[in-house]
C-alpha cells in the first residue's frame, strides 16, 4: 500500500498504520469547511458536507456554484492573480453568513483547495505584538538545549493555554523522549518518558516537514465527509497533505482518546532541514486556536529551532576545537615514530581520548594493539573481519549486536563501535569502543508490544494502557555524535598522511640506494672498458707482428690461429667501444638545441659510405622531414645505430631499401626508419632493447648493445620508441623525443 494509492482503505490498523494514506483521508475536521474548486473556472467541485451549518447553503446546492457567489468578486480576483503569478496565497479574512472566516488557499495537483476556518473572537494586535516580543526575548539568552526546551514549553503554555505542553525529541531511530514539560499541576508528569518510533509513523513525520503546525480542535469530533469522494478534475481523491482542516487519522484519534486528550496542537521543530522534535500540546477538553494564533506558534517554533541549531553548531565547534588540539599533539608526537601501531601506543594523550569511548584498537598489517576496555584480541580480530566487508570507510553503530550477533558476548565493552579503514589495505582499522549504557529508560509504551488486542471490537488499537513501562536498553551504547564522526574523519586523514610520508621516505631511500649502485656500475663499466683497451692493444699488436714478421716460418695451422686471435680481439674492441658509449650516454648530461634532422642524416650517411659499402641498398629520405629538438651528439648516435641496424639486417634482401621520414600525430613529430630486412619476431620485440640482447644470434655480427643505447637516449629525452615488424618482410622503428 503506497502513499500513491487510490483511495483511503476501509480498515486501517496498527499493523499497517505506518502506511496509512492520511493525506487522502477524504474527511474534514468540524471547525470549518474544505472546498475544492476548479482553478480555471472557479467553480466548486467538492466540499465537506457541513456547508449548511457554516454558509447556510445545502451541500447539494453548493456543488457547482461559482466561488464568486460565495466570497465575492475581489477575493476571487486575488486568487486568480496568485495563481497566475505563482506567488503563493495570502490568508483572507471573510464574512460569510454572518460568520467570520479566514480563507486559506493552496493548489494541490489540479485542484484549488480552500480551507474556510472559523475565526472565533477577534484578535487584539497589541496583544499579538507583546507575544512576539516575549518569544524573542524568552528564547534568546541560553546556550543549553535543555534550558531552551524548558523555556519554549513555558512560553507555549503561557501564550496558548493548553493543559500540557511537551517538547519531544527524536533519536536517530525516531524513538522520542519528552525532554521538557509544562503542565497543569494536577496532571501526572510525563517528563523523561520515551516513546517508540511507531507512535509517530514515518508518513506523519513527512507531513510535518510541509505543514509545520497541526491542530486537532476536538478529539471527539464527528469527521465531516468530503463529497463527491473523487475529484471530477483529477479523477482521484483530494490530496489534503497541506489542508489545515484535514481530518485526523482514526488511529491517532484513538491514541489520543486513550490518553483522555480532548484537543491537541503539534508543531514541528525542524533543525537544518531535519525533523529534530515536536512541541506537543494536549488539552483535556476541546480547544481551538485560530489561524493567526497558529502563525504565532509557527514563529515561536521557528525561533526555537534556529536557537537549537545555533547551540548545536556551537557545541560542534567547541568539541572540534578541543579535539583538534589533542589531535595535533598526537600527530606531532607520531612524527618521530617509525611504526604507526608502536607510535599510537606511546603518545602522551592516547588516541582513544579523542572520542569519548571506553577503549580502542589499532589493527595494522596484521598487528593488533588494544587500549582500555575492549573485547578480547581474537574477538576484535573477528570484528575486523566484519568491518572489512563493509563498504563504508567510516563506520559507526550504537548497537553492534543488532548487526553482528556475536557482539552479545562483549556488549559490556563494545555495544557501540566507531571505526575507520586506514591506508590502502582493506583490513587496517582504528576502532573506538563504547560500553553498554547501563541506564533504565522509561518508555511511554512497550515498544516490543506496540498493540493491544481489543477482543470486543475485533480490531487492533494502539496501547490501551498508557502506563509507564521500563526497558533496560540492551546492548546499546551512547549515540555517536556528528562531532565524533568529524573527529574520526580528520584523524583518519592525519594517519593516512603519516603512512604516506613513511612510504615516501622508504621509496626515496630505495631510490637513493639505486642511484648509488647505478653510478658505481657506470664508473665500473667505464673504468673496466677503458682499462681493457691497453692489454687488448698489446694482444692485437703482437699478433699483428707475429703475422707480418713470422708467418713464413710458421705452419699453416699456427697462421690460422693468429688470424682467429686477431678477429677475436677486433670483436672485443667493438664490444668495449659499445660499452664505453653506453656508459657515457647513461651518465652524460643533455645539451638540447634545435637542429636540422636532414643535415644530420646527410652527414651520417656519408660516414657510412653507402655507395661503396652497401652498393645494392637504396636509401630514401622524405622531403618534408621535421627538425629535431634534442642533444645533437646523442641523436646522431641514435640515428647511427638505427641506420646501422637497418643496413645490416636488410643486406640479404633482394633489393635492400631504407626509408626515413617523419609524421605528425597527436601534436607529436614522430620519426620512422623502415627497412625490408629480416624482421623481428613478436616476442623478441621488447627484449631487443635490453643490453646484450640479440634476436638474430650469430647470422649477423653485433654486440647487442646498439638498441639499448637508442633506448637510453630516448628515455633521456622523455620520448618513446616502438616497432612494427613482420619476420621476413622488414621492420619499421618509430620514435619521438
Ligand atoms: P646488434 O649489435 O645485435 O645489432 P642491437 O642492440 O642494435 O644489437 O640490436 C639488438 C637486436 O635487435 C639485434 O641482434 C637484432 O636481432 C635485432 N634488430 C635490431 N635492428 C633490427 C632490424 N632493423 N631488423 C631486424 N632485426 C633487428
XYZ file of C-alpha atoms and ligand atoms in Angstrom:
764
model
C 0.000 0.000 0.000
C 1.853 3.081 -1.126
C 1.167 6.737 -0.467
C 0.110 6.977 -4.088
C -2.718 4.574 -3.601
C -6.064 5.387 -4.998
C -8.367 5.657 -2.045
C -8.343 5.570 1.719
C -8.774 1.944 2.839
C -11.830 0.932 4.785
C -9.849 -0.593 7.585
C -6.553 0.690 8.897
C -4.936 -0.909 11.882
C -1.694 -0.565 13.746
C -0.116 -3.263 11.608
C -0.366 -1.080 8.538
C -0.596 2.339 10.168
C 2.925 3.187 9.013
C 1.475 3.118 5.533
C -1.849 4.727 6.314
C -2.506 7.193 3.465
C -3.573 10.013 5.767
C -3.202 12.630 3.047
C -6.221 11.255 1.155
C -8.399 10.666 4.166
C -11.429 12.320 2.486
C -12.698 13.941 5.699
C -12.606 17.389 7.247
C -12.412 18.417 10.871
C -15.584 20.008 12.178
C -14.430 23.589 12.827
C -14.587 24.703 9.203
C -15.335 23.821 5.598
C -12.991 22.357 2.995
C -13.922 23.477 -0.519
C -12.266 22.304 -3.743
C -12.678 24.375 -6.885
C -11.515 24.221 -10.453
C -8.630 26.745 -10.609
C -9.570 27.713 -14.176
C -13.330 28.188 -13.898
C -13.543 28.837 -10.114
C -16.492 26.524 -9.971
C -16.930 24.488 -6.760
C -16.254 20.795 -7.470
C -16.114 19.238 -3.988
C -16.867 20.295 -0.413
C -17.164 18.917 3.078
C -20.770 18.186 3.961
C -21.150 20.980 6.529
C -21.861 23.914 4.201
C -25.355 24.404 5.569
C -24.069 24.888 9.109
C -21.405 27.444 8.155
C -22.547 29.032 4.885
C -26.286 28.472 5.090
C -26.307 26.631 1.732
C -27.125 22.938 1.492
C -24.308 20.782 0.176
C -26.414 19.745 -2.811
C -26.941 23.378 -3.854
C -23.374 24.301 -3.064
C -21.652 21.967 -5.569
C -21.292 23.650 -8.928
C -21.761 27.249 -7.777
C -19.194 29.830 -8.701
C -16.775 30.862 -5.947
C -17.558 34.480 -6.665
C -21.048 33.933 -5.328
C -19.624 32.685 -2.031
C -16.705 35.030 -1.403
C -17.276 37.987 -3.750
C -15.503 39.423 -6.789
C -12.350 40.891 -5.252
C -11.180 37.828 -3.321
C -11.639 35.738 -6.486
C -9.566 38.290 -8.425
C -6.844 37.984 -5.801
C -6.937 34.184 -6.060
C -6.680 34.474 -9.860
C -3.679 36.778 -9.578
C -1.914 34.467 -7.092
C -2.416 31.506 -9.420
C -1.192 33.453 -12.446
C 1.859 34.843 -10.671
C 2.563 31.607 -8.779
C 3.196 33.854 -5.794
C 1.548 31.786 -3.070
C -1.735 32.695 -1.415
C -2.285 35.166 1.378
C -4.773 34.344 4.130
C -8.029 36.186 3.507
C -10.484 37.322 6.204
C -14.077 36.991 5.041
C -17.561 37.322 6.442
C -19.997 34.725 5.128
C -23.475 34.181 6.501
C -22.664 36.442 9.493
C -19.650 34.274 10.429
C -16.045 35.473 10.418
C -13.745 33.172 8.496
C -10.176 33.066 7.440
C -9.819 31.513 3.998
C -6.559 29.592 3.419
C -5.946 28.620 -0.192
C -3.455 26.303 -1.853
C -3.138 24.321 -5.051
C -2.985 20.552 -4.840
C -2.414 18.746 -8.114
C -5.088 20.377 -10.357
C -7.389 21.406 -7.538
C -7.689 24.724 -5.783
C -8.291 23.795 -2.151
C -9.791 26.362 0.214
C -9.980 25.908 3.962
C -12.671 28.128 5.490
C -11.796 28.226 9.142
C -13.943 29.957 11.729
C -12.027 32.813 13.337
C -13.647 32.864 16.744
C -13.291 36.063 18.717
C -11.393 38.912 17.153
C -7.698 39.276 17.549
C -6.029 42.053 19.532
C -2.993 43.342 17.611
C -1.161 44.855 20.615
C -1.508 41.624 22.477
C -0.080 39.860 19.442
C 2.876 42.258 19.348
C 3.616 41.601 23.025
C 3.610 37.880 22.408
C 6.153 38.083 19.609
C 8.447 40.209 21.744
C 8.132 37.809 24.678
C 9.013 34.900 22.348
C 12.142 36.574 21.038
C 13.315 37.663 24.473
C 12.299 34.443 26.156
C 14.257 32.176 23.871
C 17.267 34.310 23.370
C 19.897 34.022 26.043
C 20.843 30.452 26.730
C 23.412 28.094 25.342
C 21.990 24.933 26.804
C 19.450 22.912 24.871
C 17.589 21.626 27.972
C 17.101 25.193 29.266
C 15.968 26.328 25.840
C 13.419 23.490 25.696
C 12.102 24.368 29.162
C 11.666 27.981 28.157
C 9.916 27.088 24.924
C 7.477 24.826 26.783
C 6.758 27.575 29.312
C 6.173 30.209 26.623
C 3.932 27.899 24.667
C 1.799 27.203 27.729
C 1.589 30.882 28.670
C 0.560 32.015 25.223
C -1.846 29.273 24.174
C -3.065 27.867 27.470
C -3.009 24.146 26.720
C -3.163 21.908 29.790
C 0.103 20.185 28.954
C 2.973 21.283 26.695
C 5.797 18.842 25.951
C 8.968 19.126 23.948
C 9.585 15.807 22.358
C 12.977 14.973 20.863
C 13.742 12.222 18.328
C 16.803 9.999 18.445
C 18.422 8.704 15.251
C 15.979 5.795 15.114
C 12.980 8.096 15.565
C 12.269 6.984 19.104
C 11.192 10.004 21.078
C 11.821 11.355 24.549
C 9.971 14.044 26.459
C 12.787 16.480 27.241
C 10.724 19.356 28.640
C 7.243 19.674 30.050
C 4.983 22.408 31.349
C 1.618 21.259 32.736
C -1.320 21.931 34.967
C -0.347 20.916 38.475
C -2.877 18.140 38.929
C -1.610 16.232 35.881
C 0.856 13.381 36.200
C 4.268 14.232 34.741
C 5.425 12.626 31.516
C 8.848 14.192 31.575
C 11.642 11.758 30.599
C 9.217 9.244 29.110
C 10.408 7.557 25.952
C 8.151 6.632 23.053
C 8.824 4.048 20.384
C 9.227 5.298 16.804
C 5.925 3.676 15.811
C 3.998 6.306 17.813
C 4.646 8.889 15.128
C 4.771 6.926 11.896
C 7.045 7.987 9.086
C 4.372 9.497 6.856
C 3.190 11.794 9.667
C 6.790 12.895 10.174
C 6.978 13.655 6.472
C 3.780 15.732 6.614
C 5.248 17.753 9.475
C 8.076 18.932 7.236
C 5.497 20.572 4.933
C 2.880 21.546 7.383
C 4.614 22.711 10.490
C 1.691 23.300 12.855
C -1.256 20.970 13.137
C -4.260 21.190 15.433
C -6.971 18.789 16.387
C -9.595 21.011 17.908
C -11.849 18.267 19.193
C -10.646 14.694 19.501
C -14.246 13.525 19.864
C -15.408 15.317 16.713
C -17.580 13.775 14.059
C -15.433 13.710 10.883
C -17.173 15.515 8.012
C -17.015 13.596 4.715
C -15.948 15.404 1.581
C -18.305 14.777 -1.322
C -18.009 13.718 -4.011
C -15.134 11.491 -2.878
C -13.326 11.592 -6.208
C -12.319 14.907 -7.709
C -14.020 15.471 -11.097
C -10.894 17.453 -12.092
C -8.237 14.808 -11.399
C -10.363 11.653 -11.050
C -8.572 10.970 -7.793
C -9.348 11.591 -4.116
C -8.229 15.032 -2.929
C -4.676 15.197 -1.664
C -5.156 17.058 1.611
C -1.489 16.995 2.719
C -1.471 20.771 3.070
C -5.001 21.374 4.285
C -5.243 22.753 7.808
C -8.706 21.252 8.169
C -7.699 17.755 7.057
C -9.474 15.059 9.069
C -7.447 13.095 11.576
C -6.264 9.506 11.268
C -8.687 7.294 13.221
C -5.705 5.535 14.755
C -4.315 8.791 16.045
C -7.721 9.776 17.416
C -7.947 6.507 19.277
C -4.444 7.021 20.554
C -5.349 10.468 21.908
C -8.632 9.201 23.342
C -6.724 6.553 25.247
C -4.758 9.313 26.852
C -8.039 11.166 27.575
C -6.827 14.059 25.440
C -9.580 16.348 24.090
C -7.596 18.597 21.743
C -4.043 18.879 20.569
C -1.602 21.137 18.837
C 1.635 19.829 17.397
C 4.424 21.993 15.998
C 7.452 20.646 14.170
C 10.934 21.577 15.334
C 12.979 21.494 12.164
C 16.727 21.909 12.534
C 18.863 22.159 9.410
C 16.096 20.697 7.286
C 15.548 17.652 9.520
C 12.759 16.958 11.953
C 14.511 17.357 15.317
C 11.439 17.013 17.508
C 7.941 18.259 18.198
C 6.240 20.637 20.531
C 3.187 18.617 21.529
C 0.346 20.361 23.361
C -2.551 18.489 24.935
C -5.792 19.841 26.300
C -8.211 17.708 28.241
C -11.305 19.172 26.576
C -11.958 20.573 23.092
C -9.812 23.605 22.259
C -9.457 25.600 19.097
C -6.806 28.183 18.288
C -7.283 30.161 15.131
C -5.061 30.664 12.125
C -3.350 33.806 13.453
C -2.559 32.163 16.769
C -1.095 29.250 14.868
C 1.079 31.661 12.914
C 2.386 32.940 16.266
C 3.044 29.363 17.256
C 4.925 28.809 13.989
C 7.008 31.876 14.711
C 7.805 30.570 18.186
C 8.940 27.161 16.931
C 10.936 28.825 14.171
C 12.906 30.892 16.693
C 13.184 27.831 18.925
C 14.518 25.724 16.017
C 17.021 28.401 14.995
C 18.331 28.623 18.541
C 18.747 24.842 18.741
C 20.698 24.952 15.522
C 22.934 27.740 16.842
C 23.573 25.912 20.119
C 24.314 22.647 18.317
C 26.737 24.367 15.967
C 28.407 25.957 18.999
C 28.793 22.563 20.710
C 30.086 21.024 17.490
C 32.684 23.770 17.039
C 33.764 23.648 20.662
C 34.243 19.873 20.564
C 36.084 20.021 17.273
C 38.396 22.748 18.593
C 39.181 20.850 21.772
C 39.807 17.695 19.785
C 41.882 19.450 17.220
C 44.414 20.482 19.883
C 44.691 16.915 21.180
C 44.915 15.593 17.669
C 47.720 17.971 16.736
C 49.639 16.820 19.793
C 49.255 13.171 18.861
C 50.244 13.832 15.254
C 53.262 15.860 16.391
C 54.439 13.061 18.689
C 53.896 10.461 15.985
C 56.262 12.264 13.624
C 59.353 10.809 15.274
C 57.965 7.285 15.234
C 58.687 4.668 12.591
C 55.686 2.445 13.114
C 52.167 3.760 13.491
C 50.985 0.979 15.796
C 54.015 1.427 18.087
C 53.683 5.200 17.908
C 49.997 5.236 18.837
C 50.808 3.110 21.879
C 53.313 5.687 23.119
C 51.639 9.103 22.684
C 51.191 11.115 25.876
C 47.475 11.544 25.074
C 46.035 8.196 23.992
C 44.183 8.400 20.685
C 41.156 6.841 22.388
C 40.628 10.080 24.309
C 39.950 11.971 21.062
C 36.472 10.480 21.080
C 34.544 9.635 24.233
C 34.956 5.854 24.499
C 35.859 3.001 26.811
C 38.754 1.753 24.723
C 40.140 1.325 21.268
C 42.132 -0.846 18.900
C 44.727 -0.353 16.200
C 44.932 -3.127 13.615
C 47.706 -2.613 11.116
C 49.430 -5.133 8.870
C 48.044 -7.990 10.956
C 49.457 -6.497 14.119
C 46.892 -5.593 16.766
C 47.157 -3.290 19.765
C 44.381 -2.791 22.304
C 43.813 0.212 24.548
C 41.495 0.486 27.562
C 38.317 -1.545 27.868
C 37.852 -3.712 24.785
C 36.746 -7.201 23.785
C 39.499 -9.861 23.673
C 42.102 -9.782 20.923
C 40.581 -12.699 18.987
C 37.153 -11.061 19.230
C 38.478 -7.743 17.962
C 40.018 -9.575 15.006
C 36.593 -11.043 14.267
C 35.083 -7.561 14.424
C 37.802 -6.502 11.976
C 36.629 -9.224 9.549
C 33.057 -7.997 9.933
C 34.155 -4.415 9.265
C 36.259 -5.399 6.257
C 33.072 -6.481 4.464
C 31.516 -3.029 4.851
C 31.763 -0.526 2.046
C 31.867 2.471 4.360
C 35.301 3.860 5.137
C 33.994 5.252 8.418
C 31.509 3.020 10.187
C 29.582 3.531 13.397
C 26.786 1.884 15.323
C 25.486 2.179 18.841
C 24.054 -1.326 18.712
C 26.710 -3.625 17.281
C 24.919 -6.817 18.188
C 21.914 -5.872 16.063
C 24.223 -6.165 13.057
C 26.715 -8.657 14.413
C 25.035 -11.058 16.875
C 28.318 -12.356 18.351
C 28.754 -8.925 19.945
C 26.200 -10.021 22.567
C 29.178 -11.673 24.325
C 31.056 -8.445 24.847
C 28.320 -5.802 24.891
C 29.641 -4.580 28.259
C 32.709 -3.180 26.476
C 31.580 -2.881 22.867
C 27.877 -2.183 22.430
C 28.884 0.689 20.184
C 31.812 0.972 17.797
C 33.185 3.718 15.601
C 35.874 2.662 13.168
C 37.697 3.691 10.047
C 39.751 1.963 7.421
C 43.345 3.023 7.239
C 45.673 3.234 4.276
C 45.046 1.211 1.153
C 44.824 -2.274 2.668
C 41.261 -3.446 3.299
C 41.993 -4.804 6.770
C 43.761 -1.986 8.564
C 41.498 -0.335 11.127
C 41.312 2.083 14.007
C 38.378 1.325 16.308
C 36.780 3.041 19.308
C 34.547 1.003 21.612
C 31.664 2.272 23.702
C 30.208 0.248 26.575
C 26.539 -0.539 27.061
C 24.562 2.269 28.643
C 23.610 0.829 31.976
C 20.585 3.048 32.220
C 16.949 2.339 32.558
C 14.808 4.178 30.137
C 11.200 4.976 30.758
C 9.031 4.096 27.834
C 5.681 5.639 27.175
C 4.686 2.248 25.874
C 6.202 -1.172 25.452
C 7.990 -0.943 22.097
C 8.039 -4.732 21.802
C 4.353 -4.948 22.280
C 3.050 -1.957 20.417
C -0.523 -3.033 20.169
C -3.122 -4.465 22.436
C -5.912 -6.533 21.051
C -9.400 -5.410 21.704
C -11.421 -8.615 21.674
C -14.720 -6.841 21.684
C -14.140 -4.677 18.647
C -12.017 -7.339 16.954
C -9.665 -4.717 15.807
C -6.229 -3.712 16.764
C -5.786 -0.458 18.524
C -2.835 1.410 19.949
C -1.929 0.771 23.515
C -4.933 0.884 25.731
C -2.872 1.210 28.751
C -0.586 4.096 28.980
C 1.398 3.079 31.959
C 4.970 3.759 32.467
C 6.863 0.853 31.180
C 10.561 0.382 31.511
C 13.011 -1.425 29.410
C 16.650 -1.819 30.017
C 18.491 -0.732 26.920
C 20.088 -3.982 25.924
C 23.351 -3.845 24.009
C 23.059 -0.145 23.244
C 25.743 2.467 23.813
C 25.504 6.235 23.862
C 24.962 7.646 20.382
C 27.933 8.749 18.320
C 27.615 12.475 17.667
C 28.347 14.370 14.472
C 31.484 15.855 16.065
C 32.697 12.314 16.908
C 32.365 11.349 13.262
C 34.056 14.554 12.145
C 36.966 13.912 14.529
C 37.312 10.361 13.199
C 37.336 11.692 9.646
C 40.107 14.205 10.250
C 42.149 11.819 12.379
C 41.956 9.286 9.564
C 43.372 11.867 7.159
C 46.196 12.595 9.622
C 47.112 8.938 9.960
C 46.927 8.336 6.226
C 49.299 11.244 5.744
C 51.629 9.684 8.284
C 51.590 6.370 6.394
C 52.104 8.145 3.088
C 55.042 10.134 4.421
C 56.637 6.924 5.724
C 56.148 5.251 2.355
C 57.644 8.251 0.595
C 60.671 8.155 2.886
C 61.113 4.470 2.150
C 60.823 4.985 -1.597
C 63.273 7.856 -1.675
C 65.719 5.824 0.424
C 65.453 2.949 -2.053
C 65.828 5.365 -4.944
C 68.939 6.832 -3.456
C 70.418 3.353 -2.975
C 69.574 2.516 -6.530
C 71.165 5.688 -7.826
C 74.352 4.989 -5.924
C 74.507 1.424 -7.197
C 73.907 2.670 -10.729
C 76.650 5.237 -10.500
C 79.082 2.636 -9.193
C 78.147 0.359 -12.030
C 78.662 3.085 -14.641
C 82.037 4.022 -13.211
C 82.938 0.383 -13.064
C 81.987 -0.370 -16.645
C 83.623 2.805 -17.877
C 86.781 2.009 -15.928
C 86.918 -1.582 -16.941
C 86.357 -0.984 -20.638
C 88.948 1.736 -20.509
C 91.473 -0.474 -18.722
C 90.845 -3.403 -21.052
C 91.852 -1.359 -24.071
C 95.644 -1.272 -23.489
C 96.175 -5.023 -22.860
C 93.911 -5.667 -25.830
C 96.002 -3.342 -27.936
C 99.038 -5.398 -26.753
C 97.414 -8.668 -27.840
C 96.358 -7.200 -31.144
C 99.726 -5.556 -31.823
C 101.799 -8.631 -31.003
C 99.511 -10.918 -33.016
C 99.917 -8.463 -35.936
C 103.739 -8.636 -35.568
C 103.598 -12.421 -35.428
C 101.528 -12.456 -38.595
C 103.567 -9.932 -40.534
C 107.114 -10.899 -39.441
C 106.946 -14.647 -38.789
C 104.075 -16.060 -40.821
C 106.514 -17.525 -43.379
C 108.238 -19.616 -40.648
C 105.054 -20.921 -39.106
C 102.952 -23.924 -40.060
C 99.595 -23.098 -41.679
C 97.668 -24.133 -38.571
C 99.573 -21.562 -36.455
C 98.848 -18.797 -39.032
C 95.117 -19.607 -38.861
C 95.284 -19.420 -35.053
C 96.877 -15.977 -35.298
C 94.042 -14.859 -37.598
C 91.477 -16.086 -35.027
C 93.297 -14.134 -32.294
C 93.164 -11.016 -34.459
C 89.451 -11.490 -35.275
C 88.552 -12.078 -31.625
C 90.498 -9.098 -30.384
C 88.821 -6.879 -33.020
C 85.436 -8.108 -31.907
C 86.356 -7.444 -28.313
C 87.361 -3.916 -29.206
C 83.910 -3.431 -30.768
C 82.241 -4.580 -27.573
C 84.443 -2.315 -25.457
C 83.593 0.663 -27.692
C 79.889 -0.034 -27.356
C 80.039 -0.419 -23.576
C 82.005 2.803 -23.353
C 79.477 4.766 -25.351
C 76.609 3.189 -23.385
C 78.079 4.238 -20.061
C 78.820 7.699 -21.459
C 75.194 8.082 -22.525
C 73.938 6.886 -19.172
C 75.989 9.357 -17.197
C 76.046 12.253 -19.666
C 74.021 15.450 -19.258
C 71.724 16.622 -22.064
C 72.556 19.728 -24.052
C 69.402 20.392 -26.009
C 69.181 22.531 -29.174
C 67.133 22.817 -32.333
C 68.778 21.434 -35.453
C 68.030 20.115 -38.938
C 67.416 16.376 -38.990
C 68.057 16.314 -42.712
C 71.561 17.739 -42.380
C 72.371 15.337 -39.584
C 71.275 12.376 -41.692
C 73.291 13.517 -44.704
C 76.363 13.779 -42.546
C 75.700 10.384 -41.086
C 75.011 8.607 -44.367
C 78.201 9.900 -45.918
C 80.146 8.465 -42.987
C 78.535 5.092 -43.751
C 79.833 5.432 -47.301
C 76.778 3.637 -48.638
C 77.790 3.589 -52.330
C 80.943 1.584 -51.534
C 79.882 -0.470 -48.522
C 76.237 -1.155 -49.457
C 76.143 -0.722 -53.252
C 72.801 -2.566 -53.663
C 70.933 -0.613 -50.977
C 68.576 2.206 -51.872
C 68.139 4.879 -49.182
C 65.153 7.275 -49.437
C 64.805 10.282 -47.140
C 61.403 12.018 -47.124
C 61.353 15.596 -48.398
C 59.462 17.309 -45.621
C 61.421 15.872 -42.702
C 60.816 17.636 -39.355
C 63.581 19.339 -37.472
C 64.712 17.960 -34.093
C 64.998 19.484 -30.639
C 67.440 17.479 -28.527
C 71.056 16.707 -27.761
C 72.592 16.588 -31.263
C 75.502 14.365 -30.294
C 73.176 11.792 -28.759
C 70.594 11.996 -31.547
C 73.453 11.431 -34.011
C 74.356 8.283 -32.142
C 70.704 7.203 -32.072
C 70.250 7.511 -35.857
C 73.639 5.945 -36.399
C 72.595 2.800 -34.507
C 69.170 2.574 -36.177
C 70.543 3.112 -39.690
C 73.448 0.754 -38.999
C 70.963 -1.966 -37.980
C 68.654 -1.308 -40.922
C 71.585 -1.570 -43.364
C 72.921 -4.651 -41.632
C 69.665 -6.603 -41.298
C 68.468 -5.852 -44.841
C 71.750 -6.793 -46.565
C 70.422 -10.160 -47.638
C 67.213 -8.836 -49.191
C 66.943 -8.960 -52.987
C 66.782 -5.184 -53.365
C 67.534 -3.722 -49.923
C 65.690 -0.491 -49.307
C 65.614 2.022 -46.396
C 63.021 4.756 -45.975
C 63.432 7.541 -43.428
C 60.755 10.118 -42.699
C 58.558 11.829 -40.141
C 54.825 12.168 -39.458
C 52.753 14.407 -37.181
C 50.274 12.759 -34.860
C 48.575 13.985 -31.652
C 50.768 17.109 -31.629
C 53.889 14.999 -31.854
C 56.547 14.670 -34.509
C 57.235 11.012 -34.974
C 60.305 9.832 -36.896
C 60.497 6.452 -38.552
C 63.035 4.276 -40.324
C 61.759 1.414 -42.409
C 63.697 -1.474 -43.936
C 62.803 -4.592 -45.923
C 65.165 -6.840 -43.988
C 64.736 -9.981 -41.887
C 62.175 -8.507 -39.472
C 61.763 -9.276 -35.785
C 59.508 -11.895 -34.184
C 56.746 -10.549 -31.913
C 58.146 -11.955 -28.679
C 61.615 -10.537 -29.386
C 60.371 -7.012 -29.989
C 60.530 -5.902 -26.339
C 63.683 -7.785 -25.424
C 65.985 -6.337 -28.085
C 66.182 -3.007 -26.233
C 67.983 -4.691 -23.310
C 71.768 -4.633 -23.119
C 73.450 -7.607 -24.837
C 70.134 -8.896 -26.051
C 70.174 -10.153 -29.647
C 67.469 -11.817 -31.686
C 69.473 -12.615 -34.802
C 72.077 -14.702 -32.962
C 75.154 -15.443 -34.992
C 73.934 -14.833 -38.570
C 74.931 -11.181 -38.265
C 77.796 -9.578 -36.440
C 76.920 -7.466 -33.426
C 77.167 -6.967 -29.690
C 73.543 -6.440 -28.660
C 74.300 -3.016 -27.199
C 73.170 -0.697 -30.055
C 69.428 -0.635 -29.330
C 69.973 -0.320 -25.589
C 71.905 2.872 -26.325
C 68.998 4.016 -28.523
C 66.503 3.255 -25.750
C 68.611 5.107 -23.206
C 68.868 8.212 -25.407
C 65.099 8.188 -25.999
C 64.486 7.791 -22.280
C 66.798 10.711 -21.523
C 64.710 12.824 -23.887
C 61.448 11.613 -22.266
C 60.480 10.090 -25.585
C 59.194 6.741 -26.744
C 60.246 4.111 -29.278
C 58.242 1.238 -30.746
C 58.439 -1.275 -33.582
C 56.181 -2.589 -36.293
C 57.755 -5.657 -37.788
C 56.938 -8.869 -39.613
C 59.648 -11.565 -39.795
C 60.782 -11.910 -43.424
C 59.145 -8.662 -44.557
C 61.001 -5.947 -42.721
C 60.875 -3.629 -39.704
C 59.882 -0.051 -39.018
C 61.196 1.698 -35.915
C 59.122 4.702 -34.773
C 60.219 7.180 -32.145
C 59.631 10.639 -30.793
C 61.659 12.721 -28.397
P 73.208 -5.813 -32.502
O 74.579 -5.364 -32.244
O 72.982 -7.262 -32.268
O 72.663 -5.313 -33.765
P 71.265 -4.104 -31.280
O 71.053 -3.783 -29.866
O 71.499 -2.996 -32.225
O 72.429 -5.167 -31.313
O 70.038 -4.914 -31.774
C 69.545 -5.961 -30.967
C 68.872 -6.997 -31.820
O 67.728 -6.461 -32.449
C 69.702 -7.463 -32.955
O 70.554 -8.522 -32.555
C 68.668 -7.934 -33.949
O 68.275 -9.239 -33.655
C 67.521 -7.040 -33.712
N 67.420 -5.923 -34.682
C 67.781 -4.642 -34.494
N 67.504 -3.894 -35.591
C 66.939 -4.721 -36.490
C 66.405 -4.546 -37.835
N 66.427 -3.351 -38.454
N 65.896 -5.642 -38.436
C 65.863 -6.830 -37.818
N 66.339 -7.068 -36.580
C 66.881 -6.012 -35.897
